[in-house]
Structure formats: structure tokens, C-alpha cells
Amino acid sequence: MDLGSAAAVSLAVRVIPCLDVDAGRVVKGVNFADLRDAGDPVELARRYDAEGADELVFLDITASSGQRETTYDMVRRTADQVFIPLTVGGGVRSVDDFDRLLRAGADKVSLSTAAVTGPDLIDAAARQFGSQCVVLSVDTRRAEGMASGFEVTTHGGREATGRDTLAWVQEAVDRGVGEILLNSMDADGTRDGFDLELIRAVRQCVDVPIIASGGAGRPEHAVPAVEAGADAVLAASIFHFGDVTIAEVKDALAAAGLPVRPLTASASR
Amino acid sequence: MASVVVLDYGSGNLRSAQRALERAGATVEVTSDADAVMAADGLVVPGVGAFAACMAGLTAVHGPQLIGRRLAGGRPVLGICVGMQVLFDAGVEHGVETAGLAEWPGVVQRLHADVLPHMGWNTVEAPAESRMFEGVRDAYFYFVHSYGVLDWTLPASDRLSAPLVTWTDYGTPFVSAVENGPLWATQFHPEKSGDAGARVLRNWIETLA
């Protein structure tokens, strides 16, 4: 084989916007001036795709289970038009929920609270669909009395579980999780940068990809997160409000010598 | 317009494959019906999850025979992800070896890398003659897998045209695509690789009769 002639060959750091959706509509301020409908997940997904997003995460915060159908429909419509990987999480409680999201067009499904209260769901989903599509979303914060100093929380950080974060992610990976979406509740909303101490600690105990989440405020915040062991960086509000673009994050990563997938000219179709 | 069947054997995000192929210019049916599989201009064999589970699913719909019959008649087949892996002799996952379709020699094994799955966008090193990567030789493609083919062992022969083998580096080099007459395969997911993936699918569709 001849690998000598190519430029440096390397897996790109993924830059991922996260959209909160409620009953099939995007919520929490999206501020693109030229959007016809800032609440339409499909239009936003296309926009982020064109801007160079490497994946999309939809976090479904629909409270009423009677409205879950709107979520499947949204995933279907998005997957029909946007050809980059799509992760959907929020309210996933059973293998059946998992199956329906995958059939609708999700590539990965993220588990959070339901995995903590019933971890067998991880084993069942990994067995049936493969680890590659099982993402564990961990909301964690610093807490006294934890061996690692980090505690798992549920319900968006409102409820403590008494579980040590490192022990939990290790167990989840053993059960078959293929990726960890690591959300620091301490850093979340601060815009002071990702929680490097947390990323380092989790990197040392698992060998699956880590998506760093919580704290992004400036493009260059992505660099130390990757150096600490993150494989991808996720943000919501800074992208939605237009404070920071996907391209600016990629430029910052590239300037630090980290591999990114460049925006192709044809992506702005 | 070229007709394509996406083989439905219970594996993978078939909807994305169907839509991406339609976008690339084919009419697409998702089915395991033998007549439809044989009649289509092109057959796509998708696959995610475990090698053994995919082989079991394929076998249940007579996939190995259908693929074999198509190839015997020079009819195009495109394997994607585990749909590519099953084209090799065997796969070894969790210490268990499962026989594949043996279109190509080689064993699918765990990649040698610090972080697995290999998940995300990576580049390819395609041979100069590659038709698959025409127009997108320098593009990134979306991968998600923990296993792959690390050695291409088909001996060179002056009586057969050698398959075009494309490599990608993750820890060590692995086979990321093969073009071999009517049989093409990709370890990455062209259907999730944005415009670059669409171009690969279009390049394939253009080979269909």
C-alpha cells in the first residue's frame, strides 16, 4: 500500500450544534436573521449542514408523551433532507423508543435519565442495534463525597443521583455504550470554556469517543477541550445566537494544528 | 433513470440510504424480494452493528445467493459499512469468528486505535484510477465502526485486473473502499457523508447499466 503521497491523513474533530426541540419545534433562541422559520428543525438542520456542522444533535424536551409522534415526524423530515449524522435524545425510555427513532432516520440515539434508572436498557439497545448508535448523555457536576469529585445528575441537572460520574461512564461503556456526550453542569451557561478537568478524568477511564458539552463561549475554547481528550465539541446557544459560527470553531482548531473537515464549496447548495 | 434496490434485511438506517440514493439520481426500492433484487440495475447491501448479526440477517433473506447470482452476471453491487465487511472471508468479533461471503480474502478484525469506534469524518487514499472517488479524492467521509480489514491479501495476477483498494488511516491503515468490477464497497457511509458522499453514490450510479 502507498500512503505516502497524501497530505496528513487524520480523523477530523467534530463540531456539533445541539438543537432543543419541543413538540417538533426548535426552542431556545435561534437567531439567524435570514431564516423564514426559526422554529423549523429541518430548515435549521439544513442551515447548520451548509455551515459545515459535522453532525447534528436534537434534544427532545417534549414533556407530553402524546406528542412524541411529532418527534418522529421531525426526525423523518430532517433525515430526508440532511445527509450528515443525526443523534436524537431526550425521553428515550425503551428499546421500542430506540427502534422508532432509528427507523425514522436517526443514526444514533442518546440515553440519559432512563439509562441511570434502568441501565439494562443500554445492554438491550447495544445488543439489538450495535454500540455505534448508543450514546450516553451524562449531565455531571462537582459534588462532595464522590470518589472522582463528579456526580451524575438527571432531569437536566436538577436531581442528584449519588452516583460517581467516572464509575457510571465506565459501567455504561462496559454495557455497550459507543460514545459519551459529556455535559458539565458546572460549566454549562458560563461561556468560560469547557470543563477540562472533567474531560481529562473521563478520557482516562474510557476508550469510546467523547463529545464535550457545556461552557463553550469562544471559538478557541474547542482547542483545550480536544487536547484534554474530547473527540468532538458540542454547543447550542453560541451557535444559535450567531455569536460564534461553526467555521470559526473549525478555524480555531485548524490554527492549533488539529484536523477538521473543511467546508466544501458545494455544501452551500 | 437507474433503478436501485436497498436490501432490507433488518439492518441499518435504510431510510437515509434510500433518500441519499434518490438524491444522487436513482429510483430506489427498499426490499428483500428476490425478483426485485435481481431485476434492479444496482443492489446496495447496507449494514450496521455486529458482523454475525448482519450475516444472520442476510442469510435469512438469501442475501448470499442473491449477491452471488448478481455478481456472476456482472450486475453491480455496492456494500456499505458492515455490508462491505461481510464480503470478506470472515469477521472476528469478541473472539468469535463468523464466515463471510468470501468475495475477497481477508479477515475483519478490531482496529488498532486508542479510541473506538472510529467515529467521524476521515480522508481516503484512493488509487489514481479510482472511479468511485472521481471529483472527491480529497474529501472527508463519515465513518463509524470498530472493525475493519487491515491487510489486503489478494495476490496480484496478470490474468485478472486487480481490484482498486482505497485506504484510510486510523491508528493503522485499513481498507476503506474497494472497486472490483461490478462489486464496489465502502467502509464509510456515503449516505451520511454530505455532498462528498452524494458524489460517490452518483459515481456508482453512473456505472449502472
mmCIF file of C-alpha atoms in Angstrom, chain B residues 9-207:
data_model
loop_
_atom_site.group_PDB
_atom_site.id
_atom_site.type_symbol
_atom_site.label_atom_id
_atom_site.label_comp_id
_atom_site.label_asym_id
_atom_site.label_seq_id
_atom_site.Cartn_x
_atom_site.Cartn_y
_atom_site.Cartn_z
ATOM 1 C CA TYR B 9 -32.661 -7.456 5.989
ATOM 2 C CA GLY B 10 -33.331 -5.630 9.224
ATOM 3 C CA SER B 11 -30.054 -3.750 9.470
ATOM 4 C CA GLY B 12 -29.308 -0.082 9.455
ATOM 5 C CA ASN B 13 -30.795 3.272 8.723
ATOM 6 C CA LEU B 14 -32.305 2.279 5.393
ATOM 7 C CA ARG B 15 -34.272 5.475 5.066
ATOM 8 C CA SER B 16 -31.113 7.579 4.825
ATOM 9 C CA ALA B 17 -29.626 5.221 2.244
ATOM 10 C CA GLN B 18 -32.795 5.371 0.181
ATOM 11 C CA ARG B 19 -33.048 9.156 0.294
ATOM 12 C CA ALA B 20 -29.360 9.700 -0.447
ATOM 13 C CA LEU B 21 -29.520 7.391 -3.474
ATOM 14 C CA GLU B 22 -32.629 9.162 -4.728
ATOM 15 C CA ARG B 23 -30.880 12.480 -4.322
ATOM 16 C CA ALA B 24 -27.957 11.069 -6.321
ATOM 17 C CA GLY B 25 -30.280 10.269 -9.200
ATOM 18 C CA ALA B 26 -31.639 6.729 -8.803
ATOM 19 C CA THR B 27 -35.111 5.323 -8.329
ATOM 20 C CA VAL B 28 -34.927 3.313 -5.144
ATOM 21 C CA GLU B 29 -36.847 0.453 -3.613
ATOM 22 C CA VAL B 30 -36.138 -0.932 -0.122
ATOM 23 C CA THR B 31 -36.951 -4.622 -0.213
ATOM 24 C CA SER B 32 -35.661 -8.176 0.119
ATOM 25 C CA ASP B 33 -37.884 -9.523 -2.650
ATOM 26 C CA ALA B 34 -35.673 -11.791 -4.780
ATOM 27 C CA ASP B 35 -37.157 -10.777 -8.117
ATOM 28 C CA ALA B 36 -36.752 -7.091 -7.337
ATOM 29 C CA VAL B 37 -33.194 -7.651 -6.089
ATOM 30 C CA MET B 38 -32.263 -9.453 -9.290
ATOM 31 C CA ALA B 39 -34.043 -7.018 -11.594
ATOM 32 C CA ALA B 40 -32.564 -3.784 -10.226
ATOM 33 C CA ASP B 41 -29.713 -2.088 -12.099
ATOM 34 C CA GLY B 42 -27.836 -1.819 -8.808
ATOM 35 C CA LEU B 43 -28.051 -3.520 -5.414
ATOM 36 C CA VAL B 44 -26.984 -1.786 -2.203
ATOM 37 C CA VAL B 45 -26.130 -4.011 0.742
ATOM 38 C CA PRO B 46 -26.199 -1.831 3.885
ATOM 39 C CA GLY B 47 -25.222 -2.985 7.354
ATOM 40 C CA VAL B 48 -24.597 -1.681 10.846
ATOM 41 C CA GLY B 49 -23.962 -3.390 14.157
ATOM 42 C CA ALA B 50 -22.346 -6.770 14.605
ATOM 43 C CA PHE B 51 -20.848 -8.854 11.772
ATOM 44 C CA ALA B 52 -22.526 -12.044 12.984
ATOM 45 C CA ALA B 53 -25.942 -10.394 13.281
ATOM 46 C CA CYS B 54 -25.639 -8.949 9.788
ATOM 47 C CA MET B 55 -24.645 -12.326 8.334
ATOM 48 C CA ALA B 56 -27.597 -13.952 10.069
ATOM 49 C CA GLY B 57 -29.959 -11.277 8.741
ATOM 50 C CA LEU B 58 -28.537 -11.520 5.236
ATOM 51 C CA THR B 59 -28.758 -15.295 5.220
ATOM 52 C CA ALA B 60 -32.386 -15.159 6.327
ATOM 53 C CA VAL B 61 -33.296 -13.259 3.148
ATOM 54 C CA HIS B 62 -30.995 -15.406 0.934
ATOM 55 C CA GLY B 63 -28.651 -12.439 0.590
ATOM 56 C CA PRO B 64 -25.539 -14.502 -0.104
ATOM 57 C CA GLN B 65 -27.180 -16.301 -3.041
ATOM 58 C CA LEU B 66 -28.715 -13.117 -4.437
ATOM 59 C CA ILE B 67 -25.412 -11.260 -4.242
ATOM 60 C CA GLY B 68 -23.584 -14.221 -5.773
ATOM 61 C CA ARG B 69 -26.048 -14.513 -8.642
ATOM 62 C CA ARG B 70 -25.856 -10.814 -9.406
ATOM 63 C CA LEU B 71 -22.067 -10.845 -9.422
ATOM 64 C CA ALA B 72 -21.954 -13.965 -11.594
ATOM 65 C CA GLY B 73 -23.894 -11.971 -14.173
ATOM 66 C CA GLY B 74 -21.700 -8.901 -13.784
ATOM 67 C CA ARG B 75 -24.551 -6.958 -12.155
ATOM 68 C CA PRO B 76 -23.417 -4.128 -9.838
ATOM 69 C CA VAL B 77 -23.476 -4.494 -6.054
ATOM 70 C CA LEU B 78 -22.419 -1.851 -3.512
ATOM 71 C CA GLY B 79 -21.693 -2.907 0.077
ATOM 72 C CA ILE B 80 -21.724 -0.239 2.782
ATOM 73 C CA CYS B 81 -20.060 -0.474 6.234
ATOM 74 C CA VAL B 82 -20.788 -3.959 7.611
ATOM 75 C CA GLY B 83 -22.269 -4.577 4.148
ATOM 76 C CA MET B 84 -18.671 -4.272 2.950
ATOM 77 C CA GLN B 85 -17.165 -6.279 5.800
ATOM 78 C CA VAL B 86 -19.309 -9.354 5.067
ATOM 79 C CA LEU B 87 -17.786 -9.528 1.578
ATOM 80 C CA PHE B 88 -14.521 -10.779 3.112
ATOM 81 C CA ASP B 89 -13.695 -14.316 4.257
ATOM 82 C CA ALA B 90 -14.664 -13.835 7.869
ATOM 83 C CA GLY B 91 -15.177 -11.453 10.754
ATOM 84 C CA VAL B 92 -13.843 -11.859 14.288
ATOM 85 C CA GLU B 93 -15.787 -10.035 16.989
ATOM 86 C CA HIS B 94 -15.428 -10.762 20.711
ATOM 87 C CA GLY B 95 -13.267 -13.780 19.903
ATOM 88 C CA VAL B 96 -15.921 -15.407 17.716
ATOM 89 C CA GLU B 97 -15.183 -15.960 14.044
ATOM 90 C CA THR B 98 -18.100 -15.765 11.615
ATOM 91 C CA ALA B 99 -17.818 -16.764 7.969
ATOM 92 C CA GLY B 100 -18.486 -14.046 5.411
ATOM 93 C CA LEU B 101 -19.271 -14.219 1.686
ATOM 94 C CA ALA B 102 -15.593 -14.657 0.787
ATOM 95 C CA GLU B 103 -15.691 -12.494 -2.321
ATOM 96 C CA TRP B 104 -12.318 -11.208 -1.167
ATOM 97 C CA PRO B 105 -9.689 -12.836 1.040
ATOM 98 C CA GLY B 106 -9.152 -11.278 4.435
ATOM 99 C CA VAL B 107 -10.468 -11.208 7.954
ATOM 100 C CA VAL B 108 -12.367 -8.330 9.523
ATOM 101 C CA GLN B 109 -10.792 -7.606 12.899
ATOM 102 C CA ARG B 110 -10.749 -4.991 15.613
ATOM 103 C CA LEU B 111 -8.950 -1.800 14.612
ATOM 104 C CA HIS B 112 -5.759 -0.882 16.431
ATOM 105 C CA ALA B 113 -6.576 2.525 17.872
ATOM 106 C CA ASP B 114 -6.792 4.189 21.266
ATOM 107 C CA VAL B 115 -10.367 5.363 20.808
ATOM 108 C CA LEU B 116 -13.038 3.107 19.287
ATOM 109 C CA PRO B 117 -15.417 3.187 17.481
ATOM 110 C CA HIS B 118 -13.629 5.097 14.724
ATOM 111 C CA MET B 119 -16.394 7.686 14.604
ATOM 112 C CA GLY B 120 -16.400 10.786 12.444
ATOM 113 C CA TRP B 121 -15.053 12.261 9.226
ATOM 114 C CA ASN B 122 -11.818 10.994 7.752
ATOM 115 C CA THR B 123 -9.946 11.175 4.466
ATOM 116 C CA VAL B 124 -9.135 8.449 1.959
ATOM 117 C CA GLU B 125 -6.111 7.497 -0.091
ATOM 118 C CA ALA B 126 -7.590 6.297 -3.375
ATOM 119 C CA PRO B 127 -5.694 4.798 -6.315
ATOM 120 C CA ALA B 128 -5.208 7.147 -9.256
ATOM 121 C CA GLU B 129 -7.570 5.052 -11.429
ATOM 122 C CA SER B 130 -10.420 5.178 -8.904
ATOM 123 C CA ARG B 131 -13.775 5.924 -10.429
ATOM 124 C CA MET B 132 -15.551 5.891 -7.080
ATOM 125 C CA PHE B 133 -13.692 8.944 -5.809
ATOM 126 C CA GLU B 134 -13.728 10.928 -9.038
ATOM 127 C CA GLY B 135 -14.192 14.578 -8.044
ATOM 128 C CA VAL B 136 -13.894 13.888 -4.299
ATOM 129 C CA ARG B 137 -10.428 12.417 -3.857
ATOM 130 C CA ASP B 138 -9.555 14.921 -1.147
ATOM 131 C CA ALA B 139 -12.906 14.946 0.618
ATOM 132 C CA TYR B 140 -13.835 13.697 4.089
ATOM 133 C CA PHE B 141 -16.248 10.793 4.583
ATOM 134 C CA TYR B 142 -18.224 9.688 7.626
ATOM 135 C CA PHE B 143 -17.087 6.506 9.346
ATOM 136 C CA VAL B 144 -18.476 4.649 12.335
ATOM 137 C CA HIS B 145 -17.005 1.215 13.014
ATOM 138 C CA SER B 146 -14.662 -0.617 15.367
ATOM 139 C CA TYR B 147 -13.643 -3.391 12.986
ATOM 140 C CA GLY B 148 -12.010 -3.392 9.605
ATOM 141 C CA VAL B 149 -9.700 -5.106 7.131
ATOM 142 C CA LEU B 150 -6.081 -4.312 7.957
ATOM 143 C CA ASP B 151 -4.405 -6.438 5.278
ATOM 144 C CA TRP B 152 -5.317 -6.762 1.625
ATOM 145 C CA THR B 153 -4.069 -10.228 0.755
ATOM 146 C CA LEU B 154 -5.443 -10.882 -2.716
ATOM 147 C CA PRO B 155 -2.367 -11.944 -4.710
ATOM 148 C CA ALA B 156 -1.577 -9.975 -7.838
ATOM 149 C CA SER B 157 -2.296 -11.820 -11.060
ATOM 150 C CA ASP B 158 -1.693 -10.900 -14.671
ATOM 151 C CA ARG B 159 -4.802 -12.811 -15.662
ATOM 152 C CA LEU B 160 -7.222 -10.702 -13.612
ATOM 153 C CA SER B 161 -7.445 -6.950 -13.292
ATOM 154 C CA ALA B 162 -6.520 -6.096 -9.740
ATOM 155 C CA PRO B 163 -9.218 -4.534 -7.559
ATOM 156 C CA LEU B 164 -8.697 -0.885 -6.693
ATOM 157 C CA VAL B 165 -8.190 -0.674 -2.947
ATOM 158 C CA THR B 166 -8.579 2.588 -1.031
ATOM 159 C CA TRP B 167 -7.063 3.048 2.417
ATOM 160 C CA THR B 168 -7.734 5.241 5.418
ATOM 161 C CA ASP B 169 -5.547 5.700 8.448
ATOM 162 C CA TYR B 170 -6.881 5.350 11.962
ATOM 163 C CA GLY B 171 -4.243 4.034 14.310
ATOM 164 C CA THR B 172 -3.156 1.807 11.453
ATOM 165 C CA PRO B 173 -4.241 1.802 7.802
ATOM 166 C CA PHE B 174 -7.410 -0.137 6.984
ATOM 167 C CA VAL B 175 -9.330 -0.799 3.772
ATOM 168 C CA SER B 176 -11.891 1.985 3.383
ATOM 169 C CA ALA B 177 -13.179 1.149 -0.102
ATOM 170 C CA VAL B 178 -12.820 -1.409 -2.890
ATOM 171 C CA GLU B 179 -13.695 -1.212 -6.583
ATOM 172 C CA ASN B 180 -13.665 -4.653 -8.167
ATOM 173 C CA GLY B 181 -15.560 -4.884 -11.460
ATOM 174 C CA PRO B 182 -19.278 -4.987 -10.597
ATOM 175 C CA LEU B 183 -18.568 -5.191 -6.861
ATOM 176 C CA TRP B 184 -17.908 -1.934 -5.027
ATOM 177 C CA ALA B 185 -17.806 -1.389 -1.297
ATOM 178 C CA THR B 186 -17.193 1.372 1.239
ATOM 179 C CA GLN B 187 -16.380 1.119 4.934
ATOM 180 C CA PHE B 188 -17.656 4.674 5.365
ATOM 181 C CA HIS B 189 -21.268 5.762 4.986
ATOM 182 C CA PRO B 190 -21.679 7.654 1.701
ATOM 183 C CA GLU B 191 -25.330 8.225 2.596
ATOM 184 C CA LYS B 192 -24.243 10.226 5.672
ATOM 185 C CA SER B 193 -21.219 11.921 4.114
ATOM 186 C CA GLY B 194 -22.943 15.044 2.832
ATOM 187 C CA ASP B 195 -22.128 16.230 -0.680
ATOM 188 C CA ALA B 196 -18.932 14.173 -0.907
ATOM 189 C CA GLY B 197 -20.927 11.023 -0.178
ATOM 190 C CA ALA B 198 -23.550 12.033 -2.721
ATOM 191 C CA ARG B 199 -20.802 12.282 -5.339
ATOM 192 C CA VAL B 200 -19.575 8.765 -4.518
ATOM 193 C CA LEU B 201 -23.125 7.462 -4.904
ATOM 194 C CA ARG B 202 -23.502 9.350 -8.179
ATOM 195 C CA ASN B 203 -20.209 7.907 -9.411
ATOM 196 C CA TRP B 204 -21.567 4.449 -8.627
ATOM 197 C CA ILE B 205 -24.974 5.090 -10.194
ATOM 198 C CA GLU B 206 -23.211 6.187 -13.374
ATOM 199 C CA THR B 207 -21.700 2.698 -13.680
#
